[in-house]
XYZ file of C-alpha atoms in Angstrom:
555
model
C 0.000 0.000 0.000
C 1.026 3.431 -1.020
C 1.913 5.239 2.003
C 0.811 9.278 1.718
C 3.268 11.785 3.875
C 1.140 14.296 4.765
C 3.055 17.818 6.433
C 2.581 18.602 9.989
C 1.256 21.974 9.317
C -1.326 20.874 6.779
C -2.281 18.200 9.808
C -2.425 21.149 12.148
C -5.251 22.982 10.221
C -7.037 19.789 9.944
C -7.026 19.425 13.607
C -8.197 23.034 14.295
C -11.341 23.052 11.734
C -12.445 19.328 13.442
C -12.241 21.185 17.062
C -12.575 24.477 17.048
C -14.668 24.933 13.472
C -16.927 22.225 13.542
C -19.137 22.685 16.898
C -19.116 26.808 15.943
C -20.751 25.363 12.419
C -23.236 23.164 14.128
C -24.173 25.483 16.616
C -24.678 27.823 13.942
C -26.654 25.808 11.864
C -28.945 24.443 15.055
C -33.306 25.183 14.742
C -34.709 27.691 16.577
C -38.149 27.120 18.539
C -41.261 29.958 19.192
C -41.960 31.377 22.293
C -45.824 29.960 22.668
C -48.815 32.646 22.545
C -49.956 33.938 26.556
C -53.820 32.418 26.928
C -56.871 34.482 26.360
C -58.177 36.071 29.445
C -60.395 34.950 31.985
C -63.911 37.221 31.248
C -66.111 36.957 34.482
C -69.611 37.756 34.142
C -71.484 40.849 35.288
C -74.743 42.111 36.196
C -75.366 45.677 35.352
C -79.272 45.721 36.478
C -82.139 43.355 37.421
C -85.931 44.030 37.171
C -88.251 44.721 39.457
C -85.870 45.065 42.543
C -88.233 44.014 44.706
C -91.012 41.124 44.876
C -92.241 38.248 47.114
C -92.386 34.300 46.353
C -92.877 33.341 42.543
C -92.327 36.529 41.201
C -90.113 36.555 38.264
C -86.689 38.676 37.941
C -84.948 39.531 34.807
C -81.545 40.434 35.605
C -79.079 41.948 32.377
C -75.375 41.409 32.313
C -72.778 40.053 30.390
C -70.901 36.397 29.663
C -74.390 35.171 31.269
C -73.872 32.145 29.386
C -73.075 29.105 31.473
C -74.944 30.687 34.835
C -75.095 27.491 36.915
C -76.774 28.600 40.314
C -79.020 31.752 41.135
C -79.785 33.563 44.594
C -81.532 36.213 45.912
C -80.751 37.326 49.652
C -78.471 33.961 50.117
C -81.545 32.007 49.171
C -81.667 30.275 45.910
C -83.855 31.221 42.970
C -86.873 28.272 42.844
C -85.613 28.285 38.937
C -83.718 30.155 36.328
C -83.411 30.247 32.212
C -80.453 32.155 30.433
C -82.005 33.881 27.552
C -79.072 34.512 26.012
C -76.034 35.478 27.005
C -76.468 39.116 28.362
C -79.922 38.683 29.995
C -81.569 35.962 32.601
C -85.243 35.199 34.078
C -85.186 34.282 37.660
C -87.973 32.817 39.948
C -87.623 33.992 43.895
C -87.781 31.508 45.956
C -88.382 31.404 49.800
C -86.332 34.234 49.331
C -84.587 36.839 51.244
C -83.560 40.489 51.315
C -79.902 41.086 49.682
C -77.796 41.016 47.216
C -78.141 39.401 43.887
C -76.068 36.972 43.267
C -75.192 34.467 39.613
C -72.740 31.744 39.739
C -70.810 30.889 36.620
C -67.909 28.543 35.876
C -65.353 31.823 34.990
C -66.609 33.133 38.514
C -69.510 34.449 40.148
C -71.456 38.176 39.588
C -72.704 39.855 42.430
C -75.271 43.103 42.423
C -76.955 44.243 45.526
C -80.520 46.057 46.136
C -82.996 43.796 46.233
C -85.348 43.360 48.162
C -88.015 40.498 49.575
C -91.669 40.919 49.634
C -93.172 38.912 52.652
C -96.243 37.176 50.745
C -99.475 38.433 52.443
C -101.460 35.920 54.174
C -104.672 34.405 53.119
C -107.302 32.718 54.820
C -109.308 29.261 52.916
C -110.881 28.163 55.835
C -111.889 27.847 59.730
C -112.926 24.924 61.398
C -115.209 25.241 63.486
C -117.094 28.150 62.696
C -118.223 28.666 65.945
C -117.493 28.731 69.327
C -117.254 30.411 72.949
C -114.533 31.023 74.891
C -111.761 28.807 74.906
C -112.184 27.375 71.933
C -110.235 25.809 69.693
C -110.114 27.192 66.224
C -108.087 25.604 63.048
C -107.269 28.206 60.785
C -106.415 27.365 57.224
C -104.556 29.522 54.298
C -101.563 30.804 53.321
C -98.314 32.892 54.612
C -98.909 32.156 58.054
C -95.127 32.208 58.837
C -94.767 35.345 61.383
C -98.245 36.246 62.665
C -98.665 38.354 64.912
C -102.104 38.442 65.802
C -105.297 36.716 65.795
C -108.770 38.140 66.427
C -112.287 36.863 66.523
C -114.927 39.588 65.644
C -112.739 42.540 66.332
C -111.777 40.728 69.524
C -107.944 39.319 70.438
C -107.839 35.923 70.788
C -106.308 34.617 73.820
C -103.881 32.572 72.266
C -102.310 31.327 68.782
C -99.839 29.283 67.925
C -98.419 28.880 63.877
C -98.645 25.589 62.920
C -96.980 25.792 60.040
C -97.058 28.024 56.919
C -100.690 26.805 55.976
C -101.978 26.451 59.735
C -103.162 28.322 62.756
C -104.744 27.214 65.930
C -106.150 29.801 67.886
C -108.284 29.861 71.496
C -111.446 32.063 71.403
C -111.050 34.808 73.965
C -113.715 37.166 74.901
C -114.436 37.011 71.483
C -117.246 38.355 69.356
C -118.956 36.835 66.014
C -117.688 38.205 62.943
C -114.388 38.394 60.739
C -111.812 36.170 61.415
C -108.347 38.348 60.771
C -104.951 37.017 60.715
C -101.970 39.794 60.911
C -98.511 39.115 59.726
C -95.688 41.823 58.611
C -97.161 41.803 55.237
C -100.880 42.151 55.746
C -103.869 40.848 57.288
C -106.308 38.325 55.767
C -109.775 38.317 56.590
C -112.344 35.380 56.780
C -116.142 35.932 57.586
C -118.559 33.536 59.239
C -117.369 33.207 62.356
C -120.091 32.629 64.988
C -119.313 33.601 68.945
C -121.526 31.778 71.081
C -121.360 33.234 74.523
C -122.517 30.160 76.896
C -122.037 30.516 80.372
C -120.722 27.870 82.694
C -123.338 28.080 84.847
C -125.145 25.388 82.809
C -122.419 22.692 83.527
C -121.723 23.303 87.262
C -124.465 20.669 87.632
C -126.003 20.966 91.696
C -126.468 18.079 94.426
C -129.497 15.873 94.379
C -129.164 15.008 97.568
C -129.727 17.601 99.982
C -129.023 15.753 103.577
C -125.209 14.101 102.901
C -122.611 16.286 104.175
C -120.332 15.645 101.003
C -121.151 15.345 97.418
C -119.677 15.877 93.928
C -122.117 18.678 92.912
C -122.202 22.747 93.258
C -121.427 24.336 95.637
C -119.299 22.646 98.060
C -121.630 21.463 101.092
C -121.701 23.907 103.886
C -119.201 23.717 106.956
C -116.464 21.991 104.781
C -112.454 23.007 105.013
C -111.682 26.215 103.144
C -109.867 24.789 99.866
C -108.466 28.088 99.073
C -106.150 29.487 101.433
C -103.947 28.650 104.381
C -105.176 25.799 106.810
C -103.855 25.308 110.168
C -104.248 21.605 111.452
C -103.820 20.943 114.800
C -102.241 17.411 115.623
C -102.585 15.094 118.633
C -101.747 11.783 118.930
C -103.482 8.922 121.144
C -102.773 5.455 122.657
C -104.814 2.621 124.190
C -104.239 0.512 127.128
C -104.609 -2.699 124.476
C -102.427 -0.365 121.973
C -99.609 1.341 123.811
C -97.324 2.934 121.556
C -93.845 1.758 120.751
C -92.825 4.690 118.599
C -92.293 8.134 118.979
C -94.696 10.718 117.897
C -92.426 12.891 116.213
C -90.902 9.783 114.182
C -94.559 8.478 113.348
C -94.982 11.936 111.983
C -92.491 12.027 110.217
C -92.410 8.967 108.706
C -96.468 8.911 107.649
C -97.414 12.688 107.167
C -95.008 15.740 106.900
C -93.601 17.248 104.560
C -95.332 15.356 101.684
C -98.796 15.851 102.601
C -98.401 19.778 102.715
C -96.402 19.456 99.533
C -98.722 16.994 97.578
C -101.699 19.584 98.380
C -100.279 22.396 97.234
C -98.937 21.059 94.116
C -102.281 19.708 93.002
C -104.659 22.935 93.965
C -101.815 24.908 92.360
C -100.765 26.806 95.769
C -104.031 27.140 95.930
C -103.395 25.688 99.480
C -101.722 26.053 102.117
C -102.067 23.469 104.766
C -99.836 23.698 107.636
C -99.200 21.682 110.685
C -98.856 22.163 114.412
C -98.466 18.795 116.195
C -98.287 18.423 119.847
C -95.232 15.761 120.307
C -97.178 13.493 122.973
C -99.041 10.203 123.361
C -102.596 10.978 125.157
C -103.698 7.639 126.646
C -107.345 7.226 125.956
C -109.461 5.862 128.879
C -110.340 2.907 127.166
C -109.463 0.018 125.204
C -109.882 0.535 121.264
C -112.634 -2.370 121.414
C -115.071 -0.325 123.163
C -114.955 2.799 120.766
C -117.031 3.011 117.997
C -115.696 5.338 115.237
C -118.854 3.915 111.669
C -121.272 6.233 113.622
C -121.310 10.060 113.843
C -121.977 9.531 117.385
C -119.308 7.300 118.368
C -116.947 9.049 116.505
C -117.402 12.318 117.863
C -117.479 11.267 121.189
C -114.070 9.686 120.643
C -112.692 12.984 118.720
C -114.411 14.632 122.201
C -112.249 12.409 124.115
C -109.041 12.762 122.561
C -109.385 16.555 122.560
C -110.153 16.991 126.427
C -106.829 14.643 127.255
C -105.166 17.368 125.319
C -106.827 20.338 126.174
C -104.632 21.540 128.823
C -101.759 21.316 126.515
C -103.643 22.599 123.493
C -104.818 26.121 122.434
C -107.565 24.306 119.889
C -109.035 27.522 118.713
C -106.043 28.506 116.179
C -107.129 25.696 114.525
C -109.454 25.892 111.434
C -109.222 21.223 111.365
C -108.083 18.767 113.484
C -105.945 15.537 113.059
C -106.569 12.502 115.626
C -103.738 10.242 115.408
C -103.820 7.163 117.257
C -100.909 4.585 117.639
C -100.921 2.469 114.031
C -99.585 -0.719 115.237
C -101.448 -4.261 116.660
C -104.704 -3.690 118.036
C -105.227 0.013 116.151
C -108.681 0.734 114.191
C -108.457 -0.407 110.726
C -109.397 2.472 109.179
C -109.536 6.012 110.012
C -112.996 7.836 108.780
C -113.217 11.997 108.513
C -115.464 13.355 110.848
C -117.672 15.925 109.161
C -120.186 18.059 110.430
C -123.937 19.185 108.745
C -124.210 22.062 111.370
C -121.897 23.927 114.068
C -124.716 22.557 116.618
C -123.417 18.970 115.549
C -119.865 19.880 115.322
C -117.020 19.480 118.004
C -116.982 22.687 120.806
C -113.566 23.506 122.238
C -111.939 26.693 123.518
C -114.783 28.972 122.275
C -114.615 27.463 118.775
C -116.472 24.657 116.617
C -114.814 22.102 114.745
C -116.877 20.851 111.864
C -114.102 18.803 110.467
C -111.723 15.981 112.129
C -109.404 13.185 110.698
C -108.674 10.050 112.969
C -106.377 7.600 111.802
C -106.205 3.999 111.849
C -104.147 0.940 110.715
C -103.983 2.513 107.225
C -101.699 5.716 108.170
C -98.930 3.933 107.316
C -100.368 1.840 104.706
C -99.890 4.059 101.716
C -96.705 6.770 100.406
C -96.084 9.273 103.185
C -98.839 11.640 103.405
C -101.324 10.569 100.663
C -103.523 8.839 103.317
C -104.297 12.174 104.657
C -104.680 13.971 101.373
C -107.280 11.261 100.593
C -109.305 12.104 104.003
C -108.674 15.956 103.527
C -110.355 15.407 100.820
C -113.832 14.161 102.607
C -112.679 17.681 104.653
C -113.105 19.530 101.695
C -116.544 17.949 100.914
C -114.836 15.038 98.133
C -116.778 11.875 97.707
C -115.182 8.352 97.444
C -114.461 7.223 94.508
C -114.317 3.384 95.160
C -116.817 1.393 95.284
C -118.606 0.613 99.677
C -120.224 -2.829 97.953
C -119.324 -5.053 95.752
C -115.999 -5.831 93.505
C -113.978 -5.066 92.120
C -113.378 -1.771 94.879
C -112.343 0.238 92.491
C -114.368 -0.517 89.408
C -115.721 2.970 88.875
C -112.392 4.745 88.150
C -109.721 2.153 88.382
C -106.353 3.917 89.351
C -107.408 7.230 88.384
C -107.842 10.310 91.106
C -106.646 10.000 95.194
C -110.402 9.484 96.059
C -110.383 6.593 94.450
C -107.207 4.829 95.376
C -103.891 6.039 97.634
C -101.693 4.431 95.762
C -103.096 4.187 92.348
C -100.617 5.334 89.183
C -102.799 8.100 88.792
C -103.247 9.621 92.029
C -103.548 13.393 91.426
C -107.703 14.509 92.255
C -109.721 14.822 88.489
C -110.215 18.107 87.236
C -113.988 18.075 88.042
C -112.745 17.701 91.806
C -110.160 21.000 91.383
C -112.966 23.077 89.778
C -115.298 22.156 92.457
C -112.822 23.225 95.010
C -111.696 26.007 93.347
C -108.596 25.320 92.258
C -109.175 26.086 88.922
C -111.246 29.421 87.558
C -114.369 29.194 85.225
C -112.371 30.658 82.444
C -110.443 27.413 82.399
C -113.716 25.301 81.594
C -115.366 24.737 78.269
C -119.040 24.537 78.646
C -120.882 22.862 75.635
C -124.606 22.701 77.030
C -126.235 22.814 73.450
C -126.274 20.548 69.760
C -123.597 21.095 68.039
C -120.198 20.800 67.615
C -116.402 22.383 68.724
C -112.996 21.356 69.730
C -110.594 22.811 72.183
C -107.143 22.433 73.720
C -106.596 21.039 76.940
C -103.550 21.697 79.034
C -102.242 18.472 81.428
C -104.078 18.635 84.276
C -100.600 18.341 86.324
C -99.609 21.837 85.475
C -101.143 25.316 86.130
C -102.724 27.349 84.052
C -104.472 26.946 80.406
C -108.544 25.256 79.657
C -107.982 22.406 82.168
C -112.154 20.243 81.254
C -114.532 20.252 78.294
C -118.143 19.885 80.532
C -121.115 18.578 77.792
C -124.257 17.912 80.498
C -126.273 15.389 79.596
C -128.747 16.268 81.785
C -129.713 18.681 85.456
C -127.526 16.295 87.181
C -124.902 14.529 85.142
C -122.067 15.454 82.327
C -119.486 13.816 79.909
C -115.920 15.434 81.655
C -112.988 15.660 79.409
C -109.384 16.474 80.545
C -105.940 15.798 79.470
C -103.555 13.343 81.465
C -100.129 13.597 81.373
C -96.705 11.351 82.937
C -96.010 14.559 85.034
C -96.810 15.595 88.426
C -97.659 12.538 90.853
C -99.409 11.236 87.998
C -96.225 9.959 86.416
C -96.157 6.160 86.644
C -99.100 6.266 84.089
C -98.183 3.815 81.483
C -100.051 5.869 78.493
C -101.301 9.591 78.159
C -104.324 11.234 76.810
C -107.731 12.807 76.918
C -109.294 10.882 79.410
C -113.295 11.146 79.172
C -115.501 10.527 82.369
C -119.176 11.255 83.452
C -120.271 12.914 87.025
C -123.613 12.257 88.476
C -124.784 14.286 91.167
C -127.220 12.008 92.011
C -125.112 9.360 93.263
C -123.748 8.891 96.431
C -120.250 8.710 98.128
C -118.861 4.639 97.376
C -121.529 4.267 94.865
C -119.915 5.860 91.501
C -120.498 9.777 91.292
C -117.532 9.541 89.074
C -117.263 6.786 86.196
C -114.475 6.693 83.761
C -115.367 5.730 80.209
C -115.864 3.493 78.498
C -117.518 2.126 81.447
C -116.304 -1.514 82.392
C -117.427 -2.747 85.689
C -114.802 -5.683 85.597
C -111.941 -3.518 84.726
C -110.156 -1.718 87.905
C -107.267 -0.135 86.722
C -108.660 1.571 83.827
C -105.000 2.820 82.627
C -105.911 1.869 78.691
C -108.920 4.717 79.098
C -107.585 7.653 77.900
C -107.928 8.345 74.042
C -105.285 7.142 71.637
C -104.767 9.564 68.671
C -107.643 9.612 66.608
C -110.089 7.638 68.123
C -113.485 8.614 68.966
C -115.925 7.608 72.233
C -119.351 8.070 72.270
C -121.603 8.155 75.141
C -125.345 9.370 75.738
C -125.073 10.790 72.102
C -121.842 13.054 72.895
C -118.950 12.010 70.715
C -115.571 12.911 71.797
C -112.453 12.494 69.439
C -108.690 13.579 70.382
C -107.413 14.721 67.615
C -104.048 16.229 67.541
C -101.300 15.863 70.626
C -98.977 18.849 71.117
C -96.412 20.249 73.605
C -99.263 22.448 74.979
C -102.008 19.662 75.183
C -104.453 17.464 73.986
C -106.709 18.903 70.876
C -110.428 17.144 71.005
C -112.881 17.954 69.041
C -116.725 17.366 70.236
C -120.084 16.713 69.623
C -123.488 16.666 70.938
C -126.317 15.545 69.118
């Protein structure tokens, strides 16, 4: 092979063009790239006006802007629109919704468009209906219509009613006050609405406070209390004494036996249920009087044996014992073997029959027996107080089941019964409750009404329909509260009085009647049912915080 002998120097410019020339030609000859275009801008929408600025529920709003297209969610006030349509894209129709006062606000997915100024119309209220259209006072009355949300008043023929409550938008119930027949007007911020046909019917409760038939017992269940009875209605101040027999000497104290079977709870359980009505207080003189004879030769089932007893006790106290602070007096005599069985209430027709001591006369006396310790602490004397008062019992003298008339219902019936607290009929009798709280229905016809638990104060406490001079269907509303609160169910619970009947015989009968029955704690109403009796239907309607709705009628 031919061997070619090239000069260094030419080899030297060959060496600089590979190293030094050749990257300055590539780099030269390299492809230059674009800087890439910035993106469009981001164009939120506006609103520039909206039309009308003002308006209530359902009225429409046309609001002009721009870049409108796309609007995904409308509000006016916070609240959202109850629909929308873009027209196109500088103008949309809104519905208001529930609405609220505010600003306008659109929602789009380049941002959101806010204009403020408008403002909500409260819809004024209308009135469709009232059920019933008639009534007295306390009466229940449904309201129906529109835009109730935010009344502030309710009248009756020009005349407040005494209460309302806002059911909801569409409903009202209201209680009848003095009322008047007429217009019924509903006021809310917006407006009133106005509804004729309403019908006042002014009945008095004379017609229900049904009298005794009996004009020779000492207590009854009619009007007015019998003569000579316990004041009901203000403070009582019982004198206490306490007695022993030579075949019954004590073996307790008197202070711990009073403790133990009468004080505080009897005070407490009386004022509760007459709602402080009253006051009963005791004084107790902390000795055992030793009666001069054995408790097999007194004889307490006859007014004469008992009062001489009471006579007894009193004059072994006397010198001890100022008796004529006292308005009632409490014989206690030593519960254990050997003591009465029972202890009756000593009540007197006239002060010539009554008990004379220190320049007074008392009418009324409680002696005790076995059964002072028998029941809770205190309710056996709340029970007897009652007879004080002029209260009937409740259970049955004859027969059985004892308490087949009104089961566990009401302390005249039963001490220890799950429903101990006295019926309503017994509280208005005594006064413990005003006629303003009592519904009187004495004519055909028909109503309803709320009735507030008969545990608590205040409110319409009975619904009275007579059926006749001398008996009534009695409707009141029992509650788990109070000393009434081991009932197993609540409800309207529907009873008649009879005047005519005696004490142990059934002046009080709960319905439905059901002789064989004596607990009776299934009796009052369940929701929606309907008792009849005597022609007078009685259905509970609705249940609520305040009370038991019922409506009524009598054919």
């Amino acid at each position: 092979m031919m061997k070619l002998d090239i000069p260094n120097s030419v080899k030297k410019i060959v060496f600089f063009l590979i190293t030094i020339g050749l990257p300055f030609f590539t780099f030269r000859c390299s492809k230059t790239e674009a800087t890439p275009p910035p993106p469009p801008p981001v164009i939120k929408p506006s609103i520039a006006s909206f039309t009308p600025t003002s308006g209530p529920t359902g009225t429409e709003i046309t609001i002009n802007g721009t870049k409108l297209t796309g609007v995904t969610a409308v509000s006016f006030g916070g609240i959202a629109a109850a629909s929308f349509s873009i027209v196109n894209d500088t103008k949309i129709t809104a519905v208001v919704g529930t609405g609220a006062s505010g600003d306008v606000n659109l929602v789009t997915p380049s941002g959101t468009a806010t204009l403020a100024g408008f403002t909500y119309v409260i819809p004024q209220p209308t009135i469709t209906a009232i059920s019933p259209n008639n009534g007295t006072t306390n009466s229940t009355i449904t309201i129906t219509g529109t835009n109730f949300t935010g009344a502030t008043a309710v009248s009756f023929g020009g005349v407040a009613a005494s209460s309302f409550s806002v059911v909801n938008d569409k409903n009202i119930t209201a209680i009848v006050g003095t009322g008047s027949s007429g217009n019924v007007v509903v006021s809310t911020p917006s407006g009133n609405a106005t509804f004729g046909g309403f019908t006042y019917t002014n009945v008095s409760v004379t017609a229900c406070k049904l009298p005794h038939a009996n004009a020779s017992t000492t207590i009854g269940i009619g009007f007015p209390v019998r003569p000579y009875r316990t004041p009901s209605t203000k403070s009582v101040k019982v004198g206490v004494i306490f007695v022993d027999f030579t075949d019954n000497i004590a073996t307790r104290t008197p202070q711990a036996l009073f403790n133990q079977t009468l004080s505080p709870h009897a005070e407490q359980f009386l004022s509760d249920v007459s709602y402080n009505n009253l006051n009963v207080t005791f004084e107790p003189t902390f000795q055992w009087f030793r009666m001069s004879k054995p408790t097999t030769s007194y004889t307490l089932s006859t007014f004469a044996g008992h009062k001489a007893y009471i006579q007894e006790a009193i004059s072994l106290a006397d010198s001890k014992v100022d008796f004529s602070k006292f308005e009632h007096l409490l014989v206690i005599s030593s519960p254990d073997a050997g003591a009465f069985n029972i202890g009756p209430t000593f009540t007197s027709n006239h002060p010539s029959n009554g008990i004379s001591v220190d320049g007074v006369v008392l009418n009324n006396a409680i002696t005790s027996g076995r059964d002072l310790i028998a029941w809770k602490p205190g309710l056996w004397f709340c029970h007897e107080f009652g007879h004080s008062m002029g209260l009937v019992d409740l259970y049955t003298y004859s027969g059985s089941p004892n308490l087949r008339f009104v089961g566990q219902f009401g302390i005249m019936g039963t001490i220890g019964g799950a429903g101990t607290e006295f019926f309503g009929w017994e509280r208005w009798l005594l006064g413990w409750m005003k006629d303003d709280q009592v519904v009187c229905h004495n004519t055909a016809g028909n109503g309803s009404v709320t009735l507030t638990p008969i545990e608590t104060a205040g409110g319409i406490k009975l619904l009275t329909i007579p059926i006749d001079a001398n008996s009534a269907v009695v409707v009141e509303c029992r509650r788990k509260l109070g000393y009434d609160n081991s009932l197993p169910k609540e409800g309207p619970l529907v009873y008649i009085v009879d005047t005519r009947i005696n004490s142990g015989e059934g002046a009080i009968k709960v319905l439905p009647i059901n002789l064989t029955d004596d607990k009776k704690l299934d009796s009052p109403l369940s929701l929606n049912q309907t008792l009849t009796y005597n022609n007078i239907s009685i259905t509970y309607t609705l249940r609520s915080a305040n009370g038991d709705l019922v409506t009524y009628e009598k054919k």
